[in-house]
Amino acid sequence: MKKEMIEQIDGYGDIIREIDVSRKFGSAFKDEKGKVKDYISHLHPSRIQMRVLDIIDETGSTRTFRLVPEDAPLPPFIAGQYITVFVETGGIRTARPYSISSAPNQRGYYEITIRRVPEGLVSGFFLEKVKTGDVIQTSGPQGFFYYNPVIHEKKVICIAGGSGITPFMSMIREVVECGLDKEIRLIYGNRSVDDIIFHRELTRISEQFDNISYIPVLEIPPEDYSGKQGFITGDIIREVTGNTLDKTFFLCGPPAMYDFCLPELEKLSIPRKRLKKEMYGAPENIWEYPGWPEGLSQDETFSVIVNNGKPFKARAGEPLIKALEKNGVLIPSLCRSGECSMCRVKITAGKVFQPPGVPVRTSDKVFGYVHACVSFPVTDMNIHI
Amino acid sequence: METYDAVVIGAGNGGLTASATLARKGLNVLLLERHNIPGGAATSFCRGRFEFEVALHQLSGIGTNEKPGPLRMLLDKIGVMDKLEFVPMDDLYRVVVPGEVDITLKPDRNQIVKELQLLFPKEKEGIEKFFDLVWKVFSEVIGVFYFKDPEVSREKYPHFFQYVLKNLQEVFDQCFTDPVLKTIVSPYWTYMGLPPSSLAFVDMAAMLFVYTEFLPYHVKGGSQALSNALADTVLSNGGTIRFNCGVKKIIVENDKIKGVVTENGDEVKTRFVISNASKISTYIDLMEPEHVPQKISDELKQSTLGQSAFTLYLGLNCPPEKVGLNASTNFLIGDTDPDRIYERMQQREIGEEDGMLLTCYDLIDNSFSPKGCSQIALVTLKYGDCWLSVPPEEYAKEKFRVADSMLSAAEKIHPGIRDHIEEMEIATPLTHMRYLGHPKGSIYGFDSYLRNSMFFISNRSDIKGLYNTGGWYGSSGFQPTLESGVKAAKALIREFSAQQEGVK
Ligand SMILES: Cc1cc2nc3c(=O)[nH]c(=O)nc-3n(C[C@H](O)[C@H](O)[C@H](O)COP(=O)(O)OP(=O)(O)OC[C@H]3O[C@@H](n4cnc5c(N)ncnc54)[C@H](O)[C@@H]3O)c2cc1C
Ligand SMILES: Cc1cc2nc3c(=O)[nH]c(=O)nc-3n(C[C@H](O)[C@H](O)[C@H](O)COP(=O)(O)OP(=O)(O)OC[C@H]3O[C@@H](n4cnc5c(N)ncnc54)[C@H](O)[C@@H]3O)c2cc1C
Ligand code: FES
């Protein structure tokens, strides 16, 4: 439309005057420069440089690393969230999530507590190589495993296995240090007494505070032990819980614990809305899952081509992301459990196996996208990243 | 150094249709996106067994096969129509004003008029007149702009010349007085952000006309399906998309585009850039001050930042009927004075006196949520400032507190929601800021005052090779932003071809 015609529209002159005034007093937004980045980095920095201030021995195979930021103040987090550490070890650049075990009211540092996993790349690196004073790179706090006051009951049953205690440690510390109006009963399963992380602190807190109870469960109890034994069964949970209706359940531990505990919880008819479970990595025995291709060995290898590059081999029983990392293909990752979708890649030819329940977007499935951290190669394939 | 025919900054609606159009024309295009997924606001995310739609409530401009709307034709041309499944909504919307009215309108002009006349017999003529004006004015707009009539005159387009620069309130005052009636016909003002006292009448006319004539739609798989389909078109036509790769600088020399620099520090050479980043980010963050054209600074000075939103995404472990929901688009309005509602968009509090939009797709798409479940998006507009002033350590607590009061307000009309919530996510203006990269989390770009409309702002850049697309440069919303990408790409292609010719 021509300008002369626009000028003839009723009310044109009034708006021109309005424009004159607004230009006189308006801002050209120069002070917005860098603001978006600033705000976001206060709450959600994508990377934090951390110095290891302290290393605390927890058990024979577990250590706590106290991390302080090198530059900006740490972003706040909600008890239960994790950070991802980015490391290079043995020539491999990779990442692992670790729940923050310190309380969110500790604004000066985060603590992560790492248990050595047999043959574990990153846990091994931390337990053997990392010294105080080292600088490591982490993500900002991530994850959705936290208490939501809008929908969760004030009485909480926490069920932990092994290193799965860490998010609960943060929650419990916050409740007692900040005097929150919440009740936590912690059921904590381990193999033996020596494996229990934070045993002394948990015992002390539960003795001191009425709203925290601590119920260790041991697979191999010592001689004079009078506590709960074996695995965390429905019976134990029922006994600790009493009335299940006014409580929300939080579950955190290795996949094997879920395989055992979830059916037990089902017996108690806990609806999903009162059951929150933290993811804890890709299944370690994917080949035992229903739907795994008949007769395919976990050690079978397949050829993978990324963006028409040079092919390399990937093992069926290992998540695709690890094969990519071993071959120097960097793809971003945070949760390493299928949840955050950071490691989304497009399979353009071939097939992967994914465990059931991985939250991949409906249309991503249609267009061939998978989360590489929980995808296992079961044919030769081409990938686009 | 890498070289491309064109670089597109941002994979929102506009960036995606722009890239798809360029790639289909055979240009070697690079699309750079900060986030790890295409779509910008047009996306979804998963929590537990639910997949939540972020932004799309009602898609406009699709129409039917027999009477295709402009967006259907556009998507068809880009070649994504057959990759998508669109579901029409049976209702235009439902409006609830507690104690006053609870009415669901069908997308049918005659039926709406009849029903309103029955409810407001005293305003019979005014109702007729209002809808008559809506249709007349917008039909003339179509003649002038879509069909680009070369001979526009007051004689030919009388309503256009009389009404196109009036605000909605002026037209209301000519038609009727009942505040409840006004509330029923204008909840769409929240799709633009300004209340009737400052919203352009033509903007309201556009929405009523387009949603009624071409029906409101939902896409199966949510707006992410649309974004993925567009991204797929870019890739299958030889385009390149890089995620987790923001642009930190646009290189300008002698008022010409020379390239861009990514967040990783990589420089990419190109003579053409289409920016889907906000107008502020494009000129203030990505460019050196000395390169910003005076014309753009002037345009910025007459603009003010529009609202962001506060949204609750709720996954319910029951069907929608269980909490009394029977319509997919519900405006819950606690005050028939929109100016008061608008004023409260400056504060964090949300209560019964506010207006909110409650959308539930499960009523028209039974594949949307897991069996026996449903999901609700509960949104209200909020200016970003009130959230930016929250200290970081208070942020999570404040989020939960406001969510709680919003939920309580919604429960006054739909009791029982809270007891059925299995998953919940909360989005604040900061969330929108984080995922879209827009100042103060603004979701609609600038406030859509008439002085910022296309009659007064060209958005055309004096920098050669730079084009813009998206809600910051013209109208926001799905249909307009998707259209703007194609428009930007076409303008680029014209210039690109002219230069190619010149070289030959
Ligand atoms: C959200 C989240 C929070 C976590 N928080 C903690 C935490 O607070 N403390 C902590 O110690 N760990 C935590 N983990 C686990 C941690 O991220 C790593 O998976 C773990 O440290 C093993 O990594 P790695 O590199 O040492 O082993 P890898 O080199 O990745 O694995 C080596 C071998 O060990 C097996 N394996 C992997 N994980 C386990 C396991 N957990 N138990 C037994 N075998 C395993 C693998 O299948 C493989 O065969 C968390 C995981 C998630 C997803
Ligand atoms: C809660 C909500 C509800 C809505 N409801 C509706 C509705 O019902 N109907 C409707 O029609 N519209 C609705 N809208 C509006 C609609 O979603 C938007 O108008 C539209 O999606 C905007 O598209 P855009 O092209 O402007 O890009 P945006 O979606 O704004 O995306 C911009 C993209 O650019 C990227 N980017 C920014 N800066 C950079 C950089 N420097 N480098 C690389 N990438 C960058 C961002 O990450 C983002 O992906 C809603 C929006 C929201 C948030
Ligand atoms: S890293 Fe989170 S989904 Fe793979």
mmCIF file of C-alpha atoms in Angstrom, chain A residues 1-40 42-45 73-78 81 104 107 141-144 146-153 174 180 271-277 331-334 338-346 348 357-369 371 384-385, chain B residues 34-38 43-51 83-84 144-145 150 152-154 160-166 220-222 224-226 228-232 235 239 241 243-244 248 263 280 283-289 295 297-305 317 388-389 392-396 399-401 403-404 407 418-426 430 433-435 437-440 446 449-451 454-457:
data_model
loop_
_atom_site.group_PDB
_atom_site.id
_atom_site.type_symbol
_atom_site.label_atom_id
_atom_site.label_comp_id
_atom_site.label_asym_id
_atom_site.label_seq_id
_atom_site.Cartn_x
_atom_site.Cartn_y
_atom_site.Cartn_z
ATOM 1 C CA MET A 1 0.000 0.000 0.000
ATOM 2 C CA LYS A 2 1.339 3.392 -0.971
ATOM 3 C CA LYS A 3 2.347 5.887 1.669
ATOM 4 C CA GLU A 4 0.041 8.594 0.281
ATOM 5 C CA MET A 5 -2.886 6.268 0.775
ATOM 6 C CA ILE A 6 -1.867 5.307 4.303
ATOM 7 C CA GLU A 7 -1.820 8.984 5.179
ATOM 8 C CA GLN A 8 -5.482 9.212 4.271
ATOM 9 C CA ILE A 9 -6.640 6.614 6.779
ATOM 10 C CA ASP A 10 -8.744 8.109 9.578
ATOM 11 C CA GLY A 11 -6.644 8.694 12.660
ATOM 12 C CA TYR A 12 -3.301 8.661 10.838
ATOM 13 C CA GLY A 13 -2.224 12.073 12.132
ATOM 14 C CA ASP A 14 -2.876 11.150 15.752
ATOM 15 C CA ILE A 15 -0.614 8.156 15.524
ATOM 16 C CA ILE A 16 2.139 10.145 13.848
ATOM 17 C CA ARG A 17 2.040 12.535 16.800
ATOM 18 C CA GLU A 18 2.145 9.573 19.171
ATOM 19 C CA ILE A 19 5.227 8.314 17.351
ATOM 20 C CA ASP A 20 6.953 11.665 17.683
ATOM 21 C CA VAL A 21 6.362 11.675 21.406
ATOM 22 C CA SER A 22 7.389 8.066 21.911
ATOM 23 C CA ARG A 23 10.596 8.565 19.940
ATOM 24 C CA LYS A 24 11.461 11.539 22.065
ATOM 25 C CA PHE A 25 11.036 9.656 25.324
ATOM 26 C CA GLY A 26 11.531 6.060 24.231
ATOM 27 C CA SER A 27 14.658 3.967 24.607
ATOM 28 C CA ALA A 28 16.606 2.338 21.820
ATOM 29 C CA PHE A 29 17.192 -0.594 24.221
ATOM 30 C CA LYS A 30 20.949 -0.045 24.323
ATOM 31 C CA ASP A 31 20.989 -1.014 27.993
ATOM 32 C CA GLU A 32 19.541 -4.416 27.126
ATOM 33 C CA LYS A 33 22.922 -5.426 25.702
ATOM 34 C CA GLY A 34 24.020 -8.671 27.321
ATOM 35 C CA LYS A 35 21.121 -8.636 29.792
ATOM 36 C CA VAL A 36 19.451 -11.842 28.662
ATOM 37 C CA LYS A 37 22.708 -13.722 28.984
ATOM 38 C CA ASP A 38 23.371 -12.210 32.385
ATOM 39 C CA TYR A 39 20.043 -13.173 33.873
ATOM 40 C CA ILE A 40 20.165 -16.649 32.464
ATOM 41 C CA HIS A 42 22.658 -16.410 37.219
ATOM 42 C CA LEU A 43 20.069 -19.157 37.260
ATOM 43 C CA HIS A 44 21.076 -21.531 34.500
ATOM 44 C CA PRO A 45 24.714 -21.205 33.487
ATOM 45 C CA PRO A 73 28.516 -17.114 42.482
ATOM 46 C CA LEU A 74 26.872 -20.515 42.241
ATOM 47 C CA PRO A 75 23.336 -20.652 40.915
ATOM 48 C CA PRO A 76 20.754 -21.792 43.464
ATOM 49 C CA PHE A 77 19.366 -25.309 43.107
ATOM 50 C CA ILE A 78 16.491 -27.327 44.495
ATOM 51 C CA GLN A 81 18.917 -31.799 41.493
ATOM 52 C CA PRO A 104 20.774 -25.813 48.851
ATOM 53 C CA ARG A 107 25.393 -21.083 48.848
ATOM 54 C CA PRO A 141 21.951 -27.690 38.357
ATOM 55 C CA GLN A 142 19.582 -29.901 36.380
ATOM 56 C CA GLY A 143 16.756 -32.329 36.813
ATOM 57 C CA PHE A 144 13.246 -32.689 38.106
ATOM 58 C CA TYR A 146 12.606 -32.624 43.793
ATOM 59 C CA TYR A 147 9.822 -31.911 46.210
ATOM 60 C CA ASN A 148 7.021 -29.790 44.732
ATOM 61 C CA PRO A 149 5.037 -28.148 47.545
ATOM 62 C CA VAL A 150 2.076 -27.551 45.240
ATOM 63 C CA ILE A 151 1.323 -31.220 44.683
ATOM 64 C CA HIS A 152 3.399 -33.349 47.050
ATOM 65 C CA GLU A 153 2.406 -34.446 50.546
ATOM 66 C CA GLU A 174 17.903 -28.719 54.079
ATOM 67 C CA LEU A 180 11.239 -26.914 57.172
ATOM 68 C CA PRO A 271 -0.528 -44.087 42.351
ATOM 69 C CA ARG A 272 2.085 -42.586 40.038
ATOM 70 C CA LYS A 273 1.241 -39.092 41.184
ATOM 71 C CA ARG A 274 2.637 -39.926 44.603
ATOM 72 C CA LEU A 275 5.691 -41.760 43.341
ATOM 73 C CA LYS A 276 8.700 -39.909 42.005
ATOM 74 C CA LYS A 277 11.673 -41.774 40.732
ATOM 75 C CA ILE A 331 27.632 -34.728 21.429
ATOM 76 C CA PRO A 332 26.228 -32.712 24.296
ATOM 77 C CA SER A 333 24.787 -34.649 27.216
ATOM 78 C CA LEU A 334 23.542 -33.967 30.720
ATOM 79 C CA GLY A 338 17.255 -40.435 28.330
ATOM 80 C CA GLU A 339 15.434 -37.656 30.111
ATOM 81 C CA CYS A 340 16.909 -34.292 29.132
ATOM 82 C CA SER A 341 17.070 -34.799 25.351
ATOM 83 C CA MET A 342 20.445 -33.049 25.077
ATOM 84 C CA CYS A 343 21.945 -35.984 23.194
ATOM 85 C CA ARG A 344 19.159 -36.063 20.568
ATOM 86 C CA VAL A 345 20.530 -37.421 17.252
ATOM 87 C CA LYS A 346 18.886 -38.437 14.010
ATOM 88 C CA THR A 348 19.158 -41.806 9.016
ATOM 89 C CA GLY A 357 9.513 -45.617 28.844
ATOM 90 C CA VAL A 358 12.277 -43.347 27.514
ATOM 91 C CA PRO A 359 10.675 -39.924 27.159
ATOM 92 C CA VAL A 360 11.292 -39.188 23.479
ATOM 93 C CA ARG A 361 8.935 -36.650 21.901
ATOM 94 C CA THR A 362 6.215 -38.197 19.729
ATOM 95 C CA SER A 363 7.257 -36.323 16.614
ATOM 96 C CA ASP A 364 10.942 -37.006 17.262
ATOM 97 C CA LYS A 365 10.090 -40.697 17.016
ATOM 98 C CA VAL A 366 8.347 -40.046 13.701
ATOM 99 C CA PHE A 367 11.358 -38.202 12.275
ATOM 100 C CA GLY A 368 13.930 -40.741 13.489
ATOM 101 C CA TYR A 369 15.417 -38.886 16.452
ATOM 102 C CA HIS A 371 18.431 -40.044 22.695
ATOM 103 C CA HIS A 384 23.149 -37.220 11.514
ATOM 104 C CA ILE A 385 24.187 -34.796 14.225
ATOM 105 C CA ARG B 34 21.031 -21.990 20.396
ATOM 106 C CA HIS B 35 18.782 -24.688 21.743
ATOM 107 C CA ASN B 36 19.068 -28.430 21.071
ATOM 108 C CA ILE B 37 15.801 -28.692 19.188
ATOM 109 C CA PRO B 38 13.987 -26.744 16.483
ATOM 110 C CA THR B 43 8.072 -27.028 20.810
ATOM 111 C CA SER B 44 7.209 -29.596 23.451
ATOM 112 C CA PHE B 45 8.925 -31.252 26.388
ATOM 113 C CA CYS B 46 8.472 -34.516 28.261
ATOM 114 C CA ARG B 47 7.869 -35.085 31.963
ATOM 115 C CA GLY B 48 7.153 -38.587 33.173
ATOM 116 C CA ARG B 49 4.673 -40.153 30.785
ATOM 117 C CA PHE B 50 3.427 -36.792 29.458
ATOM 118 C CA GLU B 51 4.581 -34.648 26.557
ATOM 119 C CA LYS B 83 3.907 -35.073 7.041
ATOM 120 C CA LEU B 84 1.380 -33.589 9.448
ATOM 121 C CA VAL B 144 -5.704 -4.439 0.138
ATOM 122 C CA PHE B 145 -2.932 -6.634 1.510
ATOM 123 C CA PRO B 150 -2.963 -1.735 -6.985
ATOM 124 C CA VAL B 152 -6.650 1.291 -3.249
ATOM 125 C CA SER B 153 -9.106 4.105 -2.620
ATOM 126 C CA ARG B 154 -11.468 5.261 0.071
ATOM 127 C CA PHE B 160 -10.801 0.020 5.790
ATOM 128 C CA PHE B 161 -10.167 3.748 5.726
ATOM 129 C CA GLN B 162 -12.591 4.392 8.544
ATOM 130 C CA TYR B 163 -11.676 1.628 10.952
ATOM 131 C CA VAL B 164 -8.245 0.261 10.375
ATOM 132 C CA LEU B 165 -6.531 2.691 12.751
ATOM 133 C CA LYS B 166 -9.213 2.617 15.440
ATOM 134 C CA LYS B 220 -1.049 -34.124 16.227
ATOM 135 C CA GLY B 221 2.255 -34.420 18.037
ATOM 136 C CA GLY B 222 1.929 -30.753 18.974
ATOM 137 C CA GLN B 224 6.969 -29.805 17.712
ATOM 138 C CA ALA B 225 5.625 -31.960 14.884
ATOM 139 C CA LEU B 226 5.343 -28.867 12.718
ATOM 140 C CA ASN B 228 10.313 -31.143 13.056
ATOM 141 C CA ALA B 229 8.601 -31.386 9.678
ATOM 142 C CA LEU B 230 10.013 -28.009 8.653
ATOM 143 C CA ALA B 231 13.494 -28.937 9.905
ATOM 144 C CA ASP B 232 13.235 -32.175 7.958
ATOM 145 C CA LEU B 235 17.732 -31.166 5.726
ATOM 146 C CA GLY B 239 20.348 -27.425 4.097
ATOM 147 C CA ILE B 241 21.146 -27.215 10.763
ATOM 148 C CA PHE B 243 21.844 -27.058 17.210
ATOM 149 C CA ASN B 244 23.442 -25.923 20.478
ATOM 150 C CA LYS B 248 27.124 -14.167 18.991
ATOM 151 C CA GLU B 263 29.163 -18.880 20.286
ATOM 152 C CA ILE B 280 16.706 -6.133 20.177
ATOM 153 C CA TYR B 283 20.728 -5.061 16.609
ATOM 154 C CA ILE B 284 21.858 -4.563 20.201
ATOM 155 C CA ASP B 285 23.532 -7.868 21.119
ATOM 156 C CA LEU B 286 24.764 -9.219 17.816
ATOM 157 C CA MET B 287 25.914 -6.010 16.170
ATOM 158 C CA GLU B 288 28.419 -3.279 16.962
ATOM 159 C CA PRO B 289 26.582 -0.051 17.846
ATOM 160 C CA LYS B 295 16.096 4.056 11.150
ATOM 161 C CA SER B 297 17.129 2.939 16.427
ATOM 162 C CA ASP B 298 14.139 5.184 15.760
ATOM 163 C CA GLU B 299 11.856 2.201 15.347
ATOM 164 C CA LEU B 300 13.158 0.725 18.574
ATOM 165 C CA LYS B 301 12.495 4.000 20.377
ATOM 166 C CA GLN B 302 8.831 3.907 19.533
ATOM 167 C CA SER B 303 8.545 0.287 20.687
ATOM 168 C CA THR B 304 7.983 -1.166 24.139
ATOM 169 C CA LEU B 305 8.517 -4.755 25.275
ATOM 170 C CA ASN B 317 -4.170 -38.894 35.865
ATOM 171 C CA LEU B 388 13.372 -10.361 36.850
ATOM 172 C CA SER B 389 13.395 -8.604 40.192
ATOM 173 C CA PRO B 392 17.918 -15.984 42.396
ATOM 174 C CA GLU B 393 17.703 -17.760 45.768
ATOM 175 C CA GLU B 394 14.000 -16.899 46.068
ATOM 176 C CA TYR B 395 13.142 -17.884 42.532
ATOM 177 C CA ALA B 396 12.104 -21.529 43.017
ATOM 178 C CA LYS B 399 7.559 -20.059 41.368
ATOM 179 C CA PHE B 400 5.839 -22.646 43.565
ATOM 180 C CA ARG B 401 3.981 -19.984 45.531
ATOM 181 C CA ALA B 403 1.750 -21.661 40.855
ATOM 182 C CA ASP B 404 -0.159 -22.588 43.952
ATOM 183 C CA LEU B 407 -4.060 -23.344 40.638
ATOM 184 C CA ARG B 418 -4.980 -30.520 42.111
ATOM 185 C CA ASP B 419 -5.886 -33.989 43.338
ATOM 186 C CA HIS B 420 -5.243 -35.394 39.892
ATOM 187 C CA ILE B 421 -1.912 -33.792 39.078
ATOM 188 C CA GLU B 422 0.729 -36.383 38.322
ATOM 189 C CA GLU B 423 3.255 -34.122 36.608
ATOM 190 C CA MET B 424 3.644 -30.387 36.835
ATOM 191 C CA GLU B 425 5.989 -27.929 35.230
ATOM 192 C CA ILE B 426 5.996 -24.183 35.719
ATOM 193 C CA LEU B 430 12.578 -16.235 32.971
ATOM 194 C CA MET B 433 13.888 -15.816 28.344
ATOM 195 C CA ARG B 434 16.066 -18.873 28.776
ATOM 196 C CA TYR B 435 14.561 -20.912 25.967
ATOM 197 C CA GLY B 437 16.680 -15.760 24.242
ATOM 198 C CA HIS B 438 14.238 -12.849 24.118
ATOM 199 C CA PRO B 439 14.572 -9.780 26.380
ATOM 200 C CA LYS B 440 12.410 -10.056 29.500
ATOM 201 C CA PHE B 446 6.892 -5.644 21.204
ATOM 202 C CA TYR B 449 0.283 -0.697 19.580
ATOM 203 C CA LEU B 450 -0.979 0.687 16.293
ATOM 204 C CA ARG B 451 2.103 2.878 16.115
ATOM 205 C CA MET B 454 3.146 -2.335 9.544
ATOM 206 C CA PHE B 455 1.592 1.007 8.610
ATOM 207 C CA PHE B 456 4.262 2.799 10.566
ATOM 208 C CA ILE B 457 7.221 0.441 10.853
#
